[in-house]
Coordinates of C-alpha atoms in Angstrom, one line a residue:
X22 CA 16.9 7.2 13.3
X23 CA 15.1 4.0 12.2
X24 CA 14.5 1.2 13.9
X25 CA 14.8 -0.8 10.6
X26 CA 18.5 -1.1 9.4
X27 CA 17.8 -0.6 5.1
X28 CA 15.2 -1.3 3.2
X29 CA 14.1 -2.0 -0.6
X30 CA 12.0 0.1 -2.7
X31 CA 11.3 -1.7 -5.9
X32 CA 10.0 -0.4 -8.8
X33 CA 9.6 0.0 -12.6
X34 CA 9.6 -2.9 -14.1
X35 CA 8.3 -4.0 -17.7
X36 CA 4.6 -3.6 -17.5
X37 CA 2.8 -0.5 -19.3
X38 CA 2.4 1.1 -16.1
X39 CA 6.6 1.2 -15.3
X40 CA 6.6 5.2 -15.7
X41 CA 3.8 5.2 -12.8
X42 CA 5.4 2.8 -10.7
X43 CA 9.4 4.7 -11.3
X44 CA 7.2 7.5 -9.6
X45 CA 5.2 5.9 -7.1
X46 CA 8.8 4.5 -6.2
X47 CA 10.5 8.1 -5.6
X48 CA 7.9 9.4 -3.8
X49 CA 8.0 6.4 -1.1
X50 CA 11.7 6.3 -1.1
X51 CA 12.3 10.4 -0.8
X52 CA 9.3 10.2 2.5
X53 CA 11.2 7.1 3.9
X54 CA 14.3 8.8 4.3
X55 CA 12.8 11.8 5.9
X56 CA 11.9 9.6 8.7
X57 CA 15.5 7.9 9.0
X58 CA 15.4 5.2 7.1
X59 CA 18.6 3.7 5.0
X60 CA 16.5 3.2 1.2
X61 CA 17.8 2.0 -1.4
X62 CA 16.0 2.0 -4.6
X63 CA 15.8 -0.7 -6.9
X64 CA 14.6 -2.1 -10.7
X65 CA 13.3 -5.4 -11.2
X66 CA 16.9 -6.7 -13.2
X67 CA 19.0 -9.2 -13.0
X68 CA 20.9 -7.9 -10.5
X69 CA 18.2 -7.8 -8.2
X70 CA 18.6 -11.5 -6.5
X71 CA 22.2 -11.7 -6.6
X72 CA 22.0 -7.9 -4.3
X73 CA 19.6 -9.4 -2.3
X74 CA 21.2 -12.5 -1.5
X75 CA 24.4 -10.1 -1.0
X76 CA 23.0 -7.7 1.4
X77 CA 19.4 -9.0 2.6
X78 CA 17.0 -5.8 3.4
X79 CA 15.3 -5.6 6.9
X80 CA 11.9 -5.4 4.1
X81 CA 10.9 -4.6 0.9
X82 CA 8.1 -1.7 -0.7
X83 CA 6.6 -3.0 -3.5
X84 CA 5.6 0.0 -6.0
X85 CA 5.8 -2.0 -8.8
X86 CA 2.2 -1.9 -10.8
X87 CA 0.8 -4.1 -13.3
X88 CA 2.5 -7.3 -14.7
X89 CA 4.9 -9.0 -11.8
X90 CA 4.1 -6.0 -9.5
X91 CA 0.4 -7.3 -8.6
X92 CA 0.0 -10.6 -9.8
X93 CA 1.8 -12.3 -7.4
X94 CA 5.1 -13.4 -9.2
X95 CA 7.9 -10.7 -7.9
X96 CA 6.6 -11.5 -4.1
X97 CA 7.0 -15.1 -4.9
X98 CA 10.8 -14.4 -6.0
X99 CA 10.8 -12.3 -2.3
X100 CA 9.3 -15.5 -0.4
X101 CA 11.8 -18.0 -1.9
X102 CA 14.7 -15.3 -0.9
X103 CA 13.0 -14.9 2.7
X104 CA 12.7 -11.6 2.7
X105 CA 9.4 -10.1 4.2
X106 CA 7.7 -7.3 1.6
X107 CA 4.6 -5.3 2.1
X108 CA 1.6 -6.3 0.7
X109 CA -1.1 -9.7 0.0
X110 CA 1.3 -12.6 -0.5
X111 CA 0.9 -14.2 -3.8
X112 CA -1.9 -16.3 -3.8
X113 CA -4.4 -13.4 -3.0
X114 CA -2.4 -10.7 -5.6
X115 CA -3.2 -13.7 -8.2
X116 CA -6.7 -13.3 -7.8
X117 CA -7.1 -9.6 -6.7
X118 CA -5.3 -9.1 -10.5
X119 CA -8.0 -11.3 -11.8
X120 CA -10.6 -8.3 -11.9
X121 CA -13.5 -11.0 -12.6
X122 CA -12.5 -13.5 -10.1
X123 CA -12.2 -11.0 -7.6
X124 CA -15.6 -9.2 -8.4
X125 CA -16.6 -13.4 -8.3
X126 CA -15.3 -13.4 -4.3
X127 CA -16.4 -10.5 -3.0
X128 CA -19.9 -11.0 -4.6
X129 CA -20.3 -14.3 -2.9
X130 CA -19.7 -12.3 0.5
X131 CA -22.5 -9.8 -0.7
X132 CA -20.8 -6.6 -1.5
X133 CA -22.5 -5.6 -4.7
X134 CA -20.3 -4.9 -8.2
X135 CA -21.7 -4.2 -11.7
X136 CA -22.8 -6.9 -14.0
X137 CA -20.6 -8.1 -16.6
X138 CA -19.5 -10.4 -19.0
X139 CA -16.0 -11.6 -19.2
X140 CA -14.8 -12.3 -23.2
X141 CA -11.0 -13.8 -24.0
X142 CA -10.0 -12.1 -27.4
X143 CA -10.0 -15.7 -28.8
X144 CA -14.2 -16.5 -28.2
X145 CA -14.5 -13.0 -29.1
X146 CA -13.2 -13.7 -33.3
X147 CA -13.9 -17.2 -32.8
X148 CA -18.0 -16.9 -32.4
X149 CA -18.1 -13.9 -34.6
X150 CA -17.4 -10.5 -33.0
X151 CA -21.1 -8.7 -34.5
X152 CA -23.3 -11.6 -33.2
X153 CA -21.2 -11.9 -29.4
X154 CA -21.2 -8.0 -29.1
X155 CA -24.9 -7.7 -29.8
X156 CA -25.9 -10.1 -27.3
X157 CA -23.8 -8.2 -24.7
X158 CA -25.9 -5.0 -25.0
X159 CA -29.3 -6.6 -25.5
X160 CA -28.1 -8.3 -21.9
X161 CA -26.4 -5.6 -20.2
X162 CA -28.0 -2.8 -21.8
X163 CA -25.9 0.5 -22.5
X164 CA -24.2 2.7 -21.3
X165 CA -21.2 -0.3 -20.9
X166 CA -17.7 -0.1 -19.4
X167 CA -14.8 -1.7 -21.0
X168 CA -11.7 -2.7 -19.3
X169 CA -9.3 -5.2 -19.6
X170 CA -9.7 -8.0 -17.0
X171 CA -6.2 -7.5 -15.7
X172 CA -4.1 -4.5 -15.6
X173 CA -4.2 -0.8 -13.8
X174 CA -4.1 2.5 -14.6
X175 CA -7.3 2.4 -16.8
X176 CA -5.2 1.4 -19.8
X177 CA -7.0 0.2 -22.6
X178 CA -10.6 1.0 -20.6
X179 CA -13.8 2.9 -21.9
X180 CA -17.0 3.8 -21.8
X181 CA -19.2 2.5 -24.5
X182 CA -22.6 4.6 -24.7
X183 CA -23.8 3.5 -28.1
X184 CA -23.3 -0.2 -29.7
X185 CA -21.7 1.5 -32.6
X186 CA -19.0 2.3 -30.0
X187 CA -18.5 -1.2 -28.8
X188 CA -16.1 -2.6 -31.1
X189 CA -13.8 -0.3 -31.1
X190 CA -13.5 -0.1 -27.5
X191 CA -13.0 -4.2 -27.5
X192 CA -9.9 -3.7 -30.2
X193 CA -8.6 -0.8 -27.6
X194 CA -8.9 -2.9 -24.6
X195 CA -7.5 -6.1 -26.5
X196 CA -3.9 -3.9 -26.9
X197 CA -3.6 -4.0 -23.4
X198 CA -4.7 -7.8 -22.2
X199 CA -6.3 -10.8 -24.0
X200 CA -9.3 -10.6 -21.6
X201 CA -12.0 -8.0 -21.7
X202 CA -14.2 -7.3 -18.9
X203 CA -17.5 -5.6 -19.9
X204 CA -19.6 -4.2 -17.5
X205 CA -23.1 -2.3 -16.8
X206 CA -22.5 0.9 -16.1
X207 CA -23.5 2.2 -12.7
X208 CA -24.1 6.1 -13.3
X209 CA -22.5 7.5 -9.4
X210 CA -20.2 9.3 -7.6
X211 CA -16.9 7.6 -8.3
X212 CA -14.6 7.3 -5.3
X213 CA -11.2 4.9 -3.9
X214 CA -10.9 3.8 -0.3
X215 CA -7.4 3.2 0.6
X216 CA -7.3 0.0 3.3
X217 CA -4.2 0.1 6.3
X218 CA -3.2 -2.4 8.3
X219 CA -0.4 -1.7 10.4
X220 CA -1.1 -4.7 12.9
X221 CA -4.0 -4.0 14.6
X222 CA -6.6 -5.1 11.4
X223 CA -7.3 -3.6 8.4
X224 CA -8.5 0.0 8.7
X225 CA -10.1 2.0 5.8
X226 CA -8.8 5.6 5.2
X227 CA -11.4 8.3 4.2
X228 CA -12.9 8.0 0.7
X229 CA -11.3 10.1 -1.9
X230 CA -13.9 11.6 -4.9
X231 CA -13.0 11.6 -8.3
X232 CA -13.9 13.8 -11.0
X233 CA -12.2 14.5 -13.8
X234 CA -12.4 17.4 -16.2
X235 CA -13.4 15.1 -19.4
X236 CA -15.6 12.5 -17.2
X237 CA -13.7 9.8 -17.4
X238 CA -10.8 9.1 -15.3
X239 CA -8.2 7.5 -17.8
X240 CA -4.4 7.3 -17.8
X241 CA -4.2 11.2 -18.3
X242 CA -6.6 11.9 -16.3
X243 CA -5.1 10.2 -13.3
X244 CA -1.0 11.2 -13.9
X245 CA -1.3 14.5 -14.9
X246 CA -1.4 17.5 -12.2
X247 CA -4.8 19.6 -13.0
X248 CA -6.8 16.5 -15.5
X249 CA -8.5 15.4 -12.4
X250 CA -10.3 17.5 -9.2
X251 CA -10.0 15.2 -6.2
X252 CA -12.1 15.7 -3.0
X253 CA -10.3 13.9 0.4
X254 CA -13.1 13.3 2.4
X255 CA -15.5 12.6 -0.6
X256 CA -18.9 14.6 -0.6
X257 CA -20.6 11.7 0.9
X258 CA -23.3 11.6 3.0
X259 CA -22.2 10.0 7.1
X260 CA -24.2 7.0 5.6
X261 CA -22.7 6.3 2.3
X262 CA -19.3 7.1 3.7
X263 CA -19.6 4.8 6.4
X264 CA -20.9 1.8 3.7
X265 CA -17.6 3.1 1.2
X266 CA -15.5 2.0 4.3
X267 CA -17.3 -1.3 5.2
X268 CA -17.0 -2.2 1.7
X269 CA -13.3 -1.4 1.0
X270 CA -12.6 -3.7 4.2
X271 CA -14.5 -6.5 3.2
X272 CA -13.1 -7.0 0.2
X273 CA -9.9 -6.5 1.8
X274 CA -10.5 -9.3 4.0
X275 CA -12.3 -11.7 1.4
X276 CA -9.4 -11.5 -1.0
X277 CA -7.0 -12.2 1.5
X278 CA -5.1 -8.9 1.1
X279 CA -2.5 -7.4 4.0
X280 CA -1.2 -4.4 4.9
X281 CA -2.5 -2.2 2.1
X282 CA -4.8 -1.9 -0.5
X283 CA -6.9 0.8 -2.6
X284 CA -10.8 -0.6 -3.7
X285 CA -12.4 1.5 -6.2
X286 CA -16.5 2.0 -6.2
X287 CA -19.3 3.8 -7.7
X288 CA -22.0 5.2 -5.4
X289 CA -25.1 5.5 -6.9
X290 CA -28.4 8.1 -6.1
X291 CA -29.0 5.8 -3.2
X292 CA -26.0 6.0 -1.4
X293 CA -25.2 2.5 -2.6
X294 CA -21.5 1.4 -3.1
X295 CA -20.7 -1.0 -5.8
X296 CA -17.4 -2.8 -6.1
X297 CA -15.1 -2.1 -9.3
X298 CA -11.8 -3.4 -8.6
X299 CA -9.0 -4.1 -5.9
X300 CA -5.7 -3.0 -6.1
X301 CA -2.7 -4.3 -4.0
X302 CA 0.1 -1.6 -4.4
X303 CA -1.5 1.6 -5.2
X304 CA 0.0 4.1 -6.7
X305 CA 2.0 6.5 -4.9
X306 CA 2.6 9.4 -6.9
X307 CA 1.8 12.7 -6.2
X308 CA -1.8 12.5 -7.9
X309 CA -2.1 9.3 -6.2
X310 CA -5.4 8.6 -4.2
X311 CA -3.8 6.7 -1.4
X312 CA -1.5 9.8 0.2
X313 CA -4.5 11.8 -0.8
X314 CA -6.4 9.9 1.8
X315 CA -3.5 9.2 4.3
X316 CA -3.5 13.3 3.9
X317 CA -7.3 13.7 5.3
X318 CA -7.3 11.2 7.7
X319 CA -4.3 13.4 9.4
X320 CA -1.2 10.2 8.8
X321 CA 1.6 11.2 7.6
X322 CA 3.0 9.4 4.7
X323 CA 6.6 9.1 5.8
X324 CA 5.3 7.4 9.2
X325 CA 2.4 5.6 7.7
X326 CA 5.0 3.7 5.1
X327 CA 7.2 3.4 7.9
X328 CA 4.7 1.3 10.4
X329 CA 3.7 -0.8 7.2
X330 CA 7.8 -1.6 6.5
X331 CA 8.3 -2.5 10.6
X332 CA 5.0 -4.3 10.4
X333 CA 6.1 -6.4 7.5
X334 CA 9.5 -6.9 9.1
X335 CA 7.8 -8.0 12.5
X336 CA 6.6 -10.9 10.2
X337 CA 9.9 -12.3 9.4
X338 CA 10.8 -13.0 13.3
X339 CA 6.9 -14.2 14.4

């Protein structure tokens, strides 16, 4: 049995990515209870404070994605009730959300990211869409990758390869945030490194590759079984594998993440890594990249969630 009495998986919630995260959330709670543990699983309601003030959990799993699930504001409800979670605490999910603030961080530490221009819908009509969006590509050149500059799952993102494609891949990303984040687009081997700490520092799990069957790795590409062919360790030279790692812990540590994160990068012809974005509760589903590389780096999931609960818990009595 356990050494924690119950815990709390949350998810769903009201963000685009709730079907991902009601997923991510089974999966977590079903390899939890194969290792003893009392779970209970739980929505983001209004029920949810008045149980938790009924029957505090020993700690909580956050698997809730996008929206309150990674910018900070559920874990703030957690912290005001006491209860220890896993995960950053909410100042650093507020800027790891940020995508351009936290390329902006782990820049000035020197890890390398694409760059980019960041355009609120607003400046976007306001100074004319035709003039703004042609002084993006004379500056960044083309091919460009649009994305909005919060959110997960690669909603609303593109590539843009011609400037005739550009404006429709603005109006995409504009249904999914009121921020665009447009970027140069680093041609590479596109891989996640999925960061640990279970209390002895933040460890970086082997680099998962990503390739798709249509080249880009959208929404479909990364839900549905057989879209996406996944390689846990990447094909990466001893080099550029090592350099994936350094950089997924950096930026682990410069954003001011705990416990767990996933960074995704590009490596280029040279073996270089660039930094694309951070994300604080990776998904957890059965094409998810994090039990993929928990998977190759010989962890089992059911013990590795576990050790992140207890070590989370151990917080609440320091």
């Amino acid at each position: 049995m356990s050494d924690l009495g119950h815990v709390l998986v949350l998810a769903g919630g009201l963000s685009y990515e709730r079907e991902v995260s009601l997923r991510s959330g089974r999966r977590v709670s079903e390899v939890l209870r194969a290792t003893g543990i009392d779970v209970e699983a739980r929505d983001t309601d209004a029920s949810l404070v008045p149980s938790i003030l009924a029957d505090p959990p020993d700690a909580v799993f956050v698997t809730l994605h996008g929206g309150a699930g990674e910018d900070g504001a559920i874990r703030s409800v957690l912290e005001l009730l006491n209860v220890p979670y896993v995960g950053a605490d909410p100042d650093a999910c507020r800027v790891a959300f940020d995508k351009p603030t936290a390329k902006a961080v782990v820049r000035s530490v020197g890890l390398r990211t694409p760059e980019s221009v960041t355009l609120p819908k607003e400046t976007f009509h306001d100074l004319g869409a035709t003039v703004v969006l042609g002084r993006i590509v004379e500056h960044l050149g083309l091919p460009l990758f649009v994305k909005p500059a919060r959110g997960g799952s690669a909603l609303g993102a593109s590539i843009v390869r011609t400037a005739e494609e550009l404006p429709a891949a603005m109006v995409g990303c504009f249904a999914y945030g009121d921020t665009a984040l447009i970027e140069r687009y680093v041609d590479g081997v596109e891989v996640a490194v999925s960061v640990v700490d279970v209390g002895n520092g933040p460890v970086a799990l082997p680099a998962v590759e990503i390739v798709p069957d249509e080249g880009v790795y959208d929404y479909a590409a990364r839900y549905t079984a057989g879209h996406t062919e996944f390689f846990a360790p990447a094909r990466l030279s001893a080099q550029a594998a090592a350099a994936c790692a350094e950089t997924a812990v950096t930026a682990h540590t410069a954003l001011g993440l705990r416990d767990i994160s996933r960074t995704d990068l590009i490596v280029d012809a040279t073996g270089t890594p660039y930094f694309l974005e951070v994300n604080v509760a990776p998904g957890m589903t059965e094409t998810s990249l994090l039990p993929m590389a928990a998977e190759a780096a010989g962890q089992d999931l059911g013990d590795l969630c576990h050790a992140l609960l207890r070590n989370a818990a151990s917080r609440s009595h320091a």
